[in-house]
Coordinates of C-alpha atoms in Angstrom, one line a residue:
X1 CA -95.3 -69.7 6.8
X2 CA -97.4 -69.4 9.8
X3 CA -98.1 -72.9 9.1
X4 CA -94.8 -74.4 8.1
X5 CA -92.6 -72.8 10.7
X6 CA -95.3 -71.4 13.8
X7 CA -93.6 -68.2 15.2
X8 CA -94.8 -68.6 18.6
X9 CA -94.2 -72.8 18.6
X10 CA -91.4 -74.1 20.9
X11 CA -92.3 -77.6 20.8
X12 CA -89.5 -80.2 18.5
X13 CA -90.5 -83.3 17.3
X14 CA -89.7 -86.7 18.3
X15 CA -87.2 -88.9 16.9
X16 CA -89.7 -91.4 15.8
X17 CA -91.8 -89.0 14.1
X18 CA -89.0 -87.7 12.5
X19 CA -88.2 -90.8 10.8
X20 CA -92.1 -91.9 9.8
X21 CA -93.0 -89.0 8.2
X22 CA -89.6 -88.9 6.5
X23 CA -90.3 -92.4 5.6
X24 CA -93.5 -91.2 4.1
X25 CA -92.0 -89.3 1.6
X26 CA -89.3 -91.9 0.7
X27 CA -92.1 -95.1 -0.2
X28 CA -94.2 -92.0 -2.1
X29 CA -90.6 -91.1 -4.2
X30 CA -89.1 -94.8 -5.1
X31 CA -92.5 -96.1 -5.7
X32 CA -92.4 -93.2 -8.3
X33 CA -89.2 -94.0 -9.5
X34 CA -87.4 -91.1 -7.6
X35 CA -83.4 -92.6 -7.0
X36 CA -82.2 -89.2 -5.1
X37 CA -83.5 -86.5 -3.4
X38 CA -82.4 -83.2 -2.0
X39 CA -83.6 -82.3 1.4
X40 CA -83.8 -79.0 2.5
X41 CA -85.1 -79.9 6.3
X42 CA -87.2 -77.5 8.2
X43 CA -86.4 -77.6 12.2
X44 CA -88.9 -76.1 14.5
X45 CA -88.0 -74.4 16.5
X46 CA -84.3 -75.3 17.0
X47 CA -82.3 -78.3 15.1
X48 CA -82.4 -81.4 17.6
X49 CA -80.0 -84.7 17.1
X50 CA -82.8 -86.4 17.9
X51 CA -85.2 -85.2 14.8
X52 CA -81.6 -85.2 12.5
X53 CA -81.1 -89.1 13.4
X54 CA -84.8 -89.8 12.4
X55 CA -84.8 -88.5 9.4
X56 CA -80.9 -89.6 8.1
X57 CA -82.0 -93.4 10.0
X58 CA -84.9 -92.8 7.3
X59 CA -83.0 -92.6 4.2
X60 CA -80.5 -95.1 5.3
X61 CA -82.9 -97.8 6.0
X62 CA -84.5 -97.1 2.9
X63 CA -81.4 -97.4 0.2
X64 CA -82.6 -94.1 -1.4
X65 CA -79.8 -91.5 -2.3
X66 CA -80.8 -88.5 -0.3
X67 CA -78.0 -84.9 0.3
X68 CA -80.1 -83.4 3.2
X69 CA -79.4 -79.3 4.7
X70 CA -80.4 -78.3 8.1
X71 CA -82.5 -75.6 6.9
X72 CA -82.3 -73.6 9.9
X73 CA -83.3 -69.5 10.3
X74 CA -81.8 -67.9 13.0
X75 CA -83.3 -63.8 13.6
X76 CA -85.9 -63.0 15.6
X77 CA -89.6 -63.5 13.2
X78 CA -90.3 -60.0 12.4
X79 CA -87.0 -59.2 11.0
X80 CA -87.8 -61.9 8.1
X81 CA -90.5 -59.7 6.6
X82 CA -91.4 -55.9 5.5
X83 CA -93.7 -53.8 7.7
X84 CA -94.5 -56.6 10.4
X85 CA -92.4 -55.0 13.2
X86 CA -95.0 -51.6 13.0
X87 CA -97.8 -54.2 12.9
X88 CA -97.2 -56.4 15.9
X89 CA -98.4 -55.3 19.8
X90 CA -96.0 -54.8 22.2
X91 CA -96.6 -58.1 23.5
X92 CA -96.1 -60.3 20.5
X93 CA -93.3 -58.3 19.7
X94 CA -91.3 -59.6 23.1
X95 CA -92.8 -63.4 22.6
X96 CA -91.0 -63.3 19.6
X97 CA -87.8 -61.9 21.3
X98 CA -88.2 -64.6 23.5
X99 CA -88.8 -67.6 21.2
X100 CA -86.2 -70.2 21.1
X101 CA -83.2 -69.0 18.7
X102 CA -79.7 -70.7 17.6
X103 CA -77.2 -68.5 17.9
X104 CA -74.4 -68.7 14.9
X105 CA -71.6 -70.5 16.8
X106 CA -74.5 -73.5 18.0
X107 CA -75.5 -73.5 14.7
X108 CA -72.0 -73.7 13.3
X109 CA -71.2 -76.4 15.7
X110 CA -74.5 -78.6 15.0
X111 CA -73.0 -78.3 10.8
X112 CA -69.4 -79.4 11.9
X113 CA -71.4 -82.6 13.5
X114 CA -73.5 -83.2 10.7
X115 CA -71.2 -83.1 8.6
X116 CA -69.0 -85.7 10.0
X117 CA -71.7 -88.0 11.4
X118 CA -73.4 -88.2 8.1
X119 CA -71.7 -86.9 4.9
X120 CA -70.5 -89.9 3.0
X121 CA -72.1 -92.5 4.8
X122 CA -74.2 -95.6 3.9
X123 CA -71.8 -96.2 1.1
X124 CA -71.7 -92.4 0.2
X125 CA -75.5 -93.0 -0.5
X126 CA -75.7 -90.2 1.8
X127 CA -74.5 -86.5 1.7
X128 CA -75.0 -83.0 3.4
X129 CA -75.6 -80.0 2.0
X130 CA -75.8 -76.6 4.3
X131 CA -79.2 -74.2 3.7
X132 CA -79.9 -70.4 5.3
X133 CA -83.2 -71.2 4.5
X134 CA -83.5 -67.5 3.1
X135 CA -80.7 -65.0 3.0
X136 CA -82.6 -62.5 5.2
X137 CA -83.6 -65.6 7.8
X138 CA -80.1 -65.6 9.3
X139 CA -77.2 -63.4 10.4
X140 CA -74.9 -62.1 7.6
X141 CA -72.0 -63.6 9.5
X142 CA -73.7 -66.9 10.1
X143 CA -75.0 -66.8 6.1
X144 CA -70.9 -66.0 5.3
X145 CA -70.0 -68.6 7.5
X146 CA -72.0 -71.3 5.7
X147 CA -70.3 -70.0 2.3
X148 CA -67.3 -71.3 3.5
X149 CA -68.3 -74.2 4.7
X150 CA -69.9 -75.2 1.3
X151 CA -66.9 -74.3 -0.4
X152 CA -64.3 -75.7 2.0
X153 CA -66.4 -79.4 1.3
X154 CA -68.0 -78.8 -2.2
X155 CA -71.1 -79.1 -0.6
X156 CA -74.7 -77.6 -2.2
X157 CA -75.7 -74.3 -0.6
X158 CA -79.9 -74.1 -0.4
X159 CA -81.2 -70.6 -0.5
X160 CA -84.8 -69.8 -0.8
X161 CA -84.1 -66.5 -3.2
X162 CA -87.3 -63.8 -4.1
X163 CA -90.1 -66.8 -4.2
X164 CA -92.5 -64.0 -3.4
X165 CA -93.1 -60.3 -4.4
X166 CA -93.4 -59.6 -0.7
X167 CA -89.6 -60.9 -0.8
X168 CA -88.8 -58.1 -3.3
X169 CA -90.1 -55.6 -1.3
X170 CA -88.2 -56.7 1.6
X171 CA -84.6 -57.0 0.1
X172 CA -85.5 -53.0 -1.4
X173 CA -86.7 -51.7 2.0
X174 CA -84.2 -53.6 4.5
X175 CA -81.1 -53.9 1.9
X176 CA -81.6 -52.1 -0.4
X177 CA -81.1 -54.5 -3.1
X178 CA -82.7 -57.6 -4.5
X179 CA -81.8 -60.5 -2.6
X180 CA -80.1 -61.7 -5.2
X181 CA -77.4 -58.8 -5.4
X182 CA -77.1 -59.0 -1.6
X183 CA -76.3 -63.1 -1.9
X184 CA -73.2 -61.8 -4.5
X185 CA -72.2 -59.3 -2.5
X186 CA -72.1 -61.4 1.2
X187 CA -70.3 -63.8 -1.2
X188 CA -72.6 -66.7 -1.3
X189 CA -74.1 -66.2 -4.6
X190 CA -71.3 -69.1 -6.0
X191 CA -71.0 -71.9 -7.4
X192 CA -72.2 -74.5 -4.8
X193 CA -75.3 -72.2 -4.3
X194 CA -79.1 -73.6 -5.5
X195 CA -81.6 -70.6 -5.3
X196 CA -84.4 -72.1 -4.6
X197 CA -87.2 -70.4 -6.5
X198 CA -86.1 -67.4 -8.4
X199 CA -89.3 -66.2 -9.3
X200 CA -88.9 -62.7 -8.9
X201 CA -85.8 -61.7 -10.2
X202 CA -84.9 -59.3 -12.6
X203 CA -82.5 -59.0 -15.5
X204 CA -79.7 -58.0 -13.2
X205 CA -80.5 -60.7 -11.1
X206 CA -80.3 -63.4 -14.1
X207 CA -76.6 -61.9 -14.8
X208 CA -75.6 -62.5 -10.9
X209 CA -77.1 -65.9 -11.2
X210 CA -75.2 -67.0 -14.3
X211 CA -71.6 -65.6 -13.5
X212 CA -71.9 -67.6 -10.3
X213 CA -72.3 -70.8 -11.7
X214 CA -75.5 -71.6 -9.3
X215 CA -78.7 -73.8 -10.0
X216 CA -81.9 -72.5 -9.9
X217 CA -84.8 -74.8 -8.5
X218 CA -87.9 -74.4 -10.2
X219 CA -90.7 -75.6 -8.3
X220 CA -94.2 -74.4 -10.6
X221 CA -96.7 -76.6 -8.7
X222 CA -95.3 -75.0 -5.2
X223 CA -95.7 -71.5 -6.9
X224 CA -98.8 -72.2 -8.1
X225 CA -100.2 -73.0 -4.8
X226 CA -99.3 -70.3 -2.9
X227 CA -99.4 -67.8 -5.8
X228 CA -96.0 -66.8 -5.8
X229 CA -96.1 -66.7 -9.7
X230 CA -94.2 -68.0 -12.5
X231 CA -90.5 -67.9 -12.8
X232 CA -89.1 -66.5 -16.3
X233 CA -87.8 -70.0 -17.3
X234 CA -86.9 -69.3 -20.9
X235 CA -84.7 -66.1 -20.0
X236 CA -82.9 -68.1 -17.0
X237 CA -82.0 -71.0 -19.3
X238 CA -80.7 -69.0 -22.1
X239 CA -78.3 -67.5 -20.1
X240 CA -76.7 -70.8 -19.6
X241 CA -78.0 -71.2 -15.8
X242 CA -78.8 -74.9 -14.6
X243 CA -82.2 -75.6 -13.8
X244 CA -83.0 -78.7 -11.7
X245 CA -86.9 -79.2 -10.5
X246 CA -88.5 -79.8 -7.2
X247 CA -91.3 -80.1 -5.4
X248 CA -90.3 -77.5 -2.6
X249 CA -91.7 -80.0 0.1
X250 CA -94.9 -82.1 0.4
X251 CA -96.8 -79.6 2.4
X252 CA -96.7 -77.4 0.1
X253 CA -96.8 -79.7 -3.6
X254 CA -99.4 -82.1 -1.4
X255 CA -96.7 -84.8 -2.2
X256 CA -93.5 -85.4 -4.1
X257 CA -94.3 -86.7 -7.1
X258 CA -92.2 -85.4 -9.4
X259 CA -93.9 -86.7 -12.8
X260 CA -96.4 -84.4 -12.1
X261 CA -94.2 -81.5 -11.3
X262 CA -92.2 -82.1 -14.4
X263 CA -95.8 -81.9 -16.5
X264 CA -96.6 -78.8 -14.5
X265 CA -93.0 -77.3 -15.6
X266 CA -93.8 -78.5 -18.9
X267 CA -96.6 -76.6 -18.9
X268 CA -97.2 -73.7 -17.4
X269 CA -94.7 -71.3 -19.1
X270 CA -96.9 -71.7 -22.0
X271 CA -99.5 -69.1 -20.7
X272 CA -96.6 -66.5 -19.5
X273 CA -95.3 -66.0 -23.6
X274 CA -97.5 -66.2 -26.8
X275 CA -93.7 -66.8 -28.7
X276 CA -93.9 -70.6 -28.4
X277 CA -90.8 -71.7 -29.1
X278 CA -89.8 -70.1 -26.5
X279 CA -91.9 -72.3 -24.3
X280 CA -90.0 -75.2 -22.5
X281 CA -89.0 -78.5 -24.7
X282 CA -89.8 -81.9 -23.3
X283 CA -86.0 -82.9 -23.2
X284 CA -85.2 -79.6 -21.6
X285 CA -87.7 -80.7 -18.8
X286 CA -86.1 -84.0 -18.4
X287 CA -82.7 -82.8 -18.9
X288 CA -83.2 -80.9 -15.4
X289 CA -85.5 -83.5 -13.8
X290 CA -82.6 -85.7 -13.8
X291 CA -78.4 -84.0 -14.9
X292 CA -80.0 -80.7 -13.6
X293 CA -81.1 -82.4 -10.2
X294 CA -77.7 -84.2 -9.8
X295 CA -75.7 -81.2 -10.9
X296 CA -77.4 -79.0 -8.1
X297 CA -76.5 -81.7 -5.5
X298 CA -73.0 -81.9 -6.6
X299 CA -73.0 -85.2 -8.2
X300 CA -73.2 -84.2 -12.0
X301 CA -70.1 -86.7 -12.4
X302 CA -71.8 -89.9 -10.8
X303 CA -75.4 -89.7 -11.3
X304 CA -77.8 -87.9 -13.4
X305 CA -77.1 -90.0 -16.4
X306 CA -76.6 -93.8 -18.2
X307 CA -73.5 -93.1 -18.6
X308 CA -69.8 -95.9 -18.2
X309 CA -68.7 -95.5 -14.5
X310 CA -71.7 -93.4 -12.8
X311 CA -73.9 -95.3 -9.8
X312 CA -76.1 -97.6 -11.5
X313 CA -79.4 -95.2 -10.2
X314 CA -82.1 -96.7 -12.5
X315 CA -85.8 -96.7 -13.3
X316 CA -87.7 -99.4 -15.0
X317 CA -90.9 -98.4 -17.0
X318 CA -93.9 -100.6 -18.5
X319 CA -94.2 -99.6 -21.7
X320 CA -97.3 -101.7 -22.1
X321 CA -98.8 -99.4 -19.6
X322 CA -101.2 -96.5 -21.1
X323 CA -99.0 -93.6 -20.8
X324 CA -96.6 -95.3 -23.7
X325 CA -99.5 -96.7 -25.5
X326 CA -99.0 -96.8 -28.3
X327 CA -95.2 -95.6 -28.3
X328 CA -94.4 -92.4 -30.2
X329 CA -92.8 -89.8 -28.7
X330 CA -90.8 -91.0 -25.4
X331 CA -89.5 -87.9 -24.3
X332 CA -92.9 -86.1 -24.9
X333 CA -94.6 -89.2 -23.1
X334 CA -92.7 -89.4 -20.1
X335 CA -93.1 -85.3 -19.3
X336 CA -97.0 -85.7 -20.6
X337 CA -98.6 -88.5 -20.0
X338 CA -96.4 -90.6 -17.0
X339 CA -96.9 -90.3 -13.2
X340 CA -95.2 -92.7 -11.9
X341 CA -97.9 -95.9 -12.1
X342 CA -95.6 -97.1 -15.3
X343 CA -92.6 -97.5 -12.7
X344 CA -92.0 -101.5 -12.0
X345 CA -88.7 -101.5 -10.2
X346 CA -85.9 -98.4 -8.7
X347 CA -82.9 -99.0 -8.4
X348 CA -80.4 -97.1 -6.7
X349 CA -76.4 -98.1 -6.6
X350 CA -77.7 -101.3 -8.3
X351 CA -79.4 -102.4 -5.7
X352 CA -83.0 -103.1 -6.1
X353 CA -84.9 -100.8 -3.9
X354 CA -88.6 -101.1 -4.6
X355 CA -90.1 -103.9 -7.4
X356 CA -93.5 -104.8 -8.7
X357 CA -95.6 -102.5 -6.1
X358 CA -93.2 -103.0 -2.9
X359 CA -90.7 -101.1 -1.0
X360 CA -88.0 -103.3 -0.5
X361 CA -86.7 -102.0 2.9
X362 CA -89.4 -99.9 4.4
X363 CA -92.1 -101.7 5.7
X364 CA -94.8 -99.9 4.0
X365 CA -97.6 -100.8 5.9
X366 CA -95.6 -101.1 9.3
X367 CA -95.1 -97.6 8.5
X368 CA -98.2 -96.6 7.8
X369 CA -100.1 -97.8 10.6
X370 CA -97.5 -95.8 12.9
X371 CA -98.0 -92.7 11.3
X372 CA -101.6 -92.7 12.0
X373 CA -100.8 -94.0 15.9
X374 CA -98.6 -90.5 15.8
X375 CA -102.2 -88.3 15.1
X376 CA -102.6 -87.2 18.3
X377 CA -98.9 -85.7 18.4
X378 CA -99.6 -84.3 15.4
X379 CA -103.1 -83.0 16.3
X380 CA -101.1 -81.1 19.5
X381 CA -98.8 -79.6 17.4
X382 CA -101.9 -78.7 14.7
X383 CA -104.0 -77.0 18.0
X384 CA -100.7 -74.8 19.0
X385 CA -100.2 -73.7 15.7
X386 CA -104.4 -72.5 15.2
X387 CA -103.6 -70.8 18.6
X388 CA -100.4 -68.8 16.6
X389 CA -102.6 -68.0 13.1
X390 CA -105.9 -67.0 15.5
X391 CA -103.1 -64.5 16.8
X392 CA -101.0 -63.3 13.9
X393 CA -102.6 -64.2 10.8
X394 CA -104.6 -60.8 10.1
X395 CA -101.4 -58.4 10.9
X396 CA -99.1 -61.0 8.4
X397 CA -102.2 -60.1 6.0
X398 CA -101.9 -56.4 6.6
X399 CA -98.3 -56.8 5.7
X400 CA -98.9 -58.9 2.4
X401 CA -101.4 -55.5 1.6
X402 CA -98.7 -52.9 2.5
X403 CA -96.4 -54.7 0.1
X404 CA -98.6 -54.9 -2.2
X405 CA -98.6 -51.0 -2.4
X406 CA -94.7 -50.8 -3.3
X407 CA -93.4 -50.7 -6.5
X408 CA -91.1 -53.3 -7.5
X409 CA -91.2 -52.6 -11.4
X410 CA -92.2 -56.7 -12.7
X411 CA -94.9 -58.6 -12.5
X412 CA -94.6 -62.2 -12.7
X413 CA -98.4 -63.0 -12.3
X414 CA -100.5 -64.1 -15.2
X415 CA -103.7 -62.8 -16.5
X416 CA -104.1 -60.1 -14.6
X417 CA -104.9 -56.7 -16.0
X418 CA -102.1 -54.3 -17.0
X419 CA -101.3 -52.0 -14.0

């Protein structure tokens, strides 16, 4: 997190970069075959218009689907995490009071305006969705306040829930609770609500998640990267809760290919349960890479499925290519064996948006060429960030240790020894 959202950073980005690096993404995901995607946007350090309109301009030049959240904390840094405030000198302490901070009625505001600029337009190709990034990252009235907004307009609700152990420890020590049981109890926990992650939950927590009606995103090859650990997928699905994939975001999946994360979900439950039929089938895998997906974004009756009267969102595969060669087991083949260099045309509201090795409405190369003209932006922001992590990063490891020292009665790590 020092990384992804720098404490002590007040710079935004531009516009422009907003939309290349969103751009980025979007060639990587249709050349893939990928017809939709939910975005939960990081702003640092405040949301701008400027850094919204690049990256909706993005997916609307592009002809991808996209339902994108302003994922947007909102308490001062140390109050995200266990034991940090005791860690920090006095002087970080007040930089961090001083960093720059939405309060709940700009933030509010900024939603009403997104919202009405952006939700339904391009055809209805594009739609908003409202995130607290984290329950503990934002004001309970503010986190209330975006429960009725996604109720009021049936929009998703993105919540990073108890990715980490760390997390655990800090819903016990600040709430006393798991996050989870706090969500139900501010009244978010419903049925508009994704939880992101869900990798340290409980059995009480799995009863909360499926009397709300929620989705869960699963995201293995994010967990796996930053050792979060490996989410109980059997025990959430049996209880009837939707499961939808994702890549969490390309900084931290090194991409957005979701092939490979569907081989990655496909796989990696296998080493957390000798029973193996209880590990994950390959239709289960692709039933939430695609109804799942569309089902967390609110759209289980339009996409998600070939089905008489949804959008005509499409992907065309060679089976002459070596993944399907020879042809035996498609479902098996597609979560095994494809990533994405099968795909030979997307197509989303049946339109043609990228065929035979081009993107159709993104200039690929135009696009390219700019992002690398943007390194020395980037390299600024990369320099003030080191400057942050020189500063911070061995008191957020002192923290990670302390938490490491509390109790929080699961384990969701693999081959480890018994404690």
């Amino acid at each position: 997190m020092l990384y992804e959202v720098p404490p002590l950073l007040d710079e935004t980005t531009s516009e422009r970069l907003a939309y290349v690096r969103t751009a980025i993404g979007i060639i990587e995901m249709l050349k893939s075959g990928v017809t939709s995607v939910h975005d939960d946007a990081f702003f640092i350090p405040v949301v701008t218009q400027a850094e919204v309109r690049g990256i909706m301009t993005a997916y609307g030049d592009s002809g991808m689907r996209a339902t994108v959240a302003l994922d947007q904390p909102n308490v001062v840094e140390y109050e995200k995490y266990p034991f940090l405030r005791e860690l920090l000198p006095e002087r970080i302490i007040r930089t961090m009071d001083q960093a720059p901070r939405m309060s709940d009625e700009a933030l509010v505001k900024c939603y009403i305006n997104f919202i009405n600029d952006w939700h339904g337009s391009h055809s209805d190709r594009l739609r908003t969705s409202v995130s607290c990034s984290a329950p503990q990252r934002v004001t309970s009235s503010y986190l209330k306040t975006l429960g009725k907004i996604a109720s009021q307009y049936d929009l998703p609700f993105n919540m990073h829930i108890l990715e980490t152990r760390l997390q655990r420890v800090l819903g016990d020590m600040k709430f006393g609770q798991s996050l989870v049981r706090y969500a139900h109890e501010q009244g978010v926990l419903i049925e508009q609500a994704q939880v992101i992650h869900a990798v340290w939950i409980n059995d009480e927590d799995i009863q909360l998640l499926a009397a709300s009606g929620c989705t869960v995103a699963h995201n293995p090859i994010a967990n796996l990267k930053l050792g979060s650990g490996v989410m109980p997928f059997r025990r959430i699905r049996d209880a009837g809760i939707n499961i939808c994939l994702g890549s969490d975001e390309a900084t931290v999946s090194d991409g957005v290919n979701m092939w490979i994360v569907a081989r990655m979900a496909g796989l990696i439950h296998n080493i957390s349960d000798p029973e193996y039929q209880n590990w994950p089938s390959a239709r289960e895998v692709l039933t939430a890479l695609t109804h799942g997906g569309a089902q967390a974004m609110r759209q289980q009756d339009r996409i998600g499925s070939i089905t008489p009267g949804y959008q005509a969102d499409l992907i065309i595969l060679d089976m002459d290519s070596l993944a399907f060669s020879p042809l035996n087991d498609l479902e098996r083949q597609l979560v095994y064996c494809e990533t994405g260099s099968s795909i030979v045309m997307t197509i989303v509201d049946g339109r043609i948006v990228y065929e035979n090795g081009r993107v159709l409405y993104l200039d690929e190369q135009a696009i390219m060429t700019e992002a690398r003209s943007h390194i020395e932006e980037y390299r600024r922001f990369k320099g003030a960030t080191e400057e942050g992590v020189m500063q911070l990063e061995s008191l957020y490891r002192q923290m990670y240790l302390n938490s490491l020292e509390e109790s929080v009665g699961i384990d969701r790590w693999v081959g480890r020894k018994p404690q």
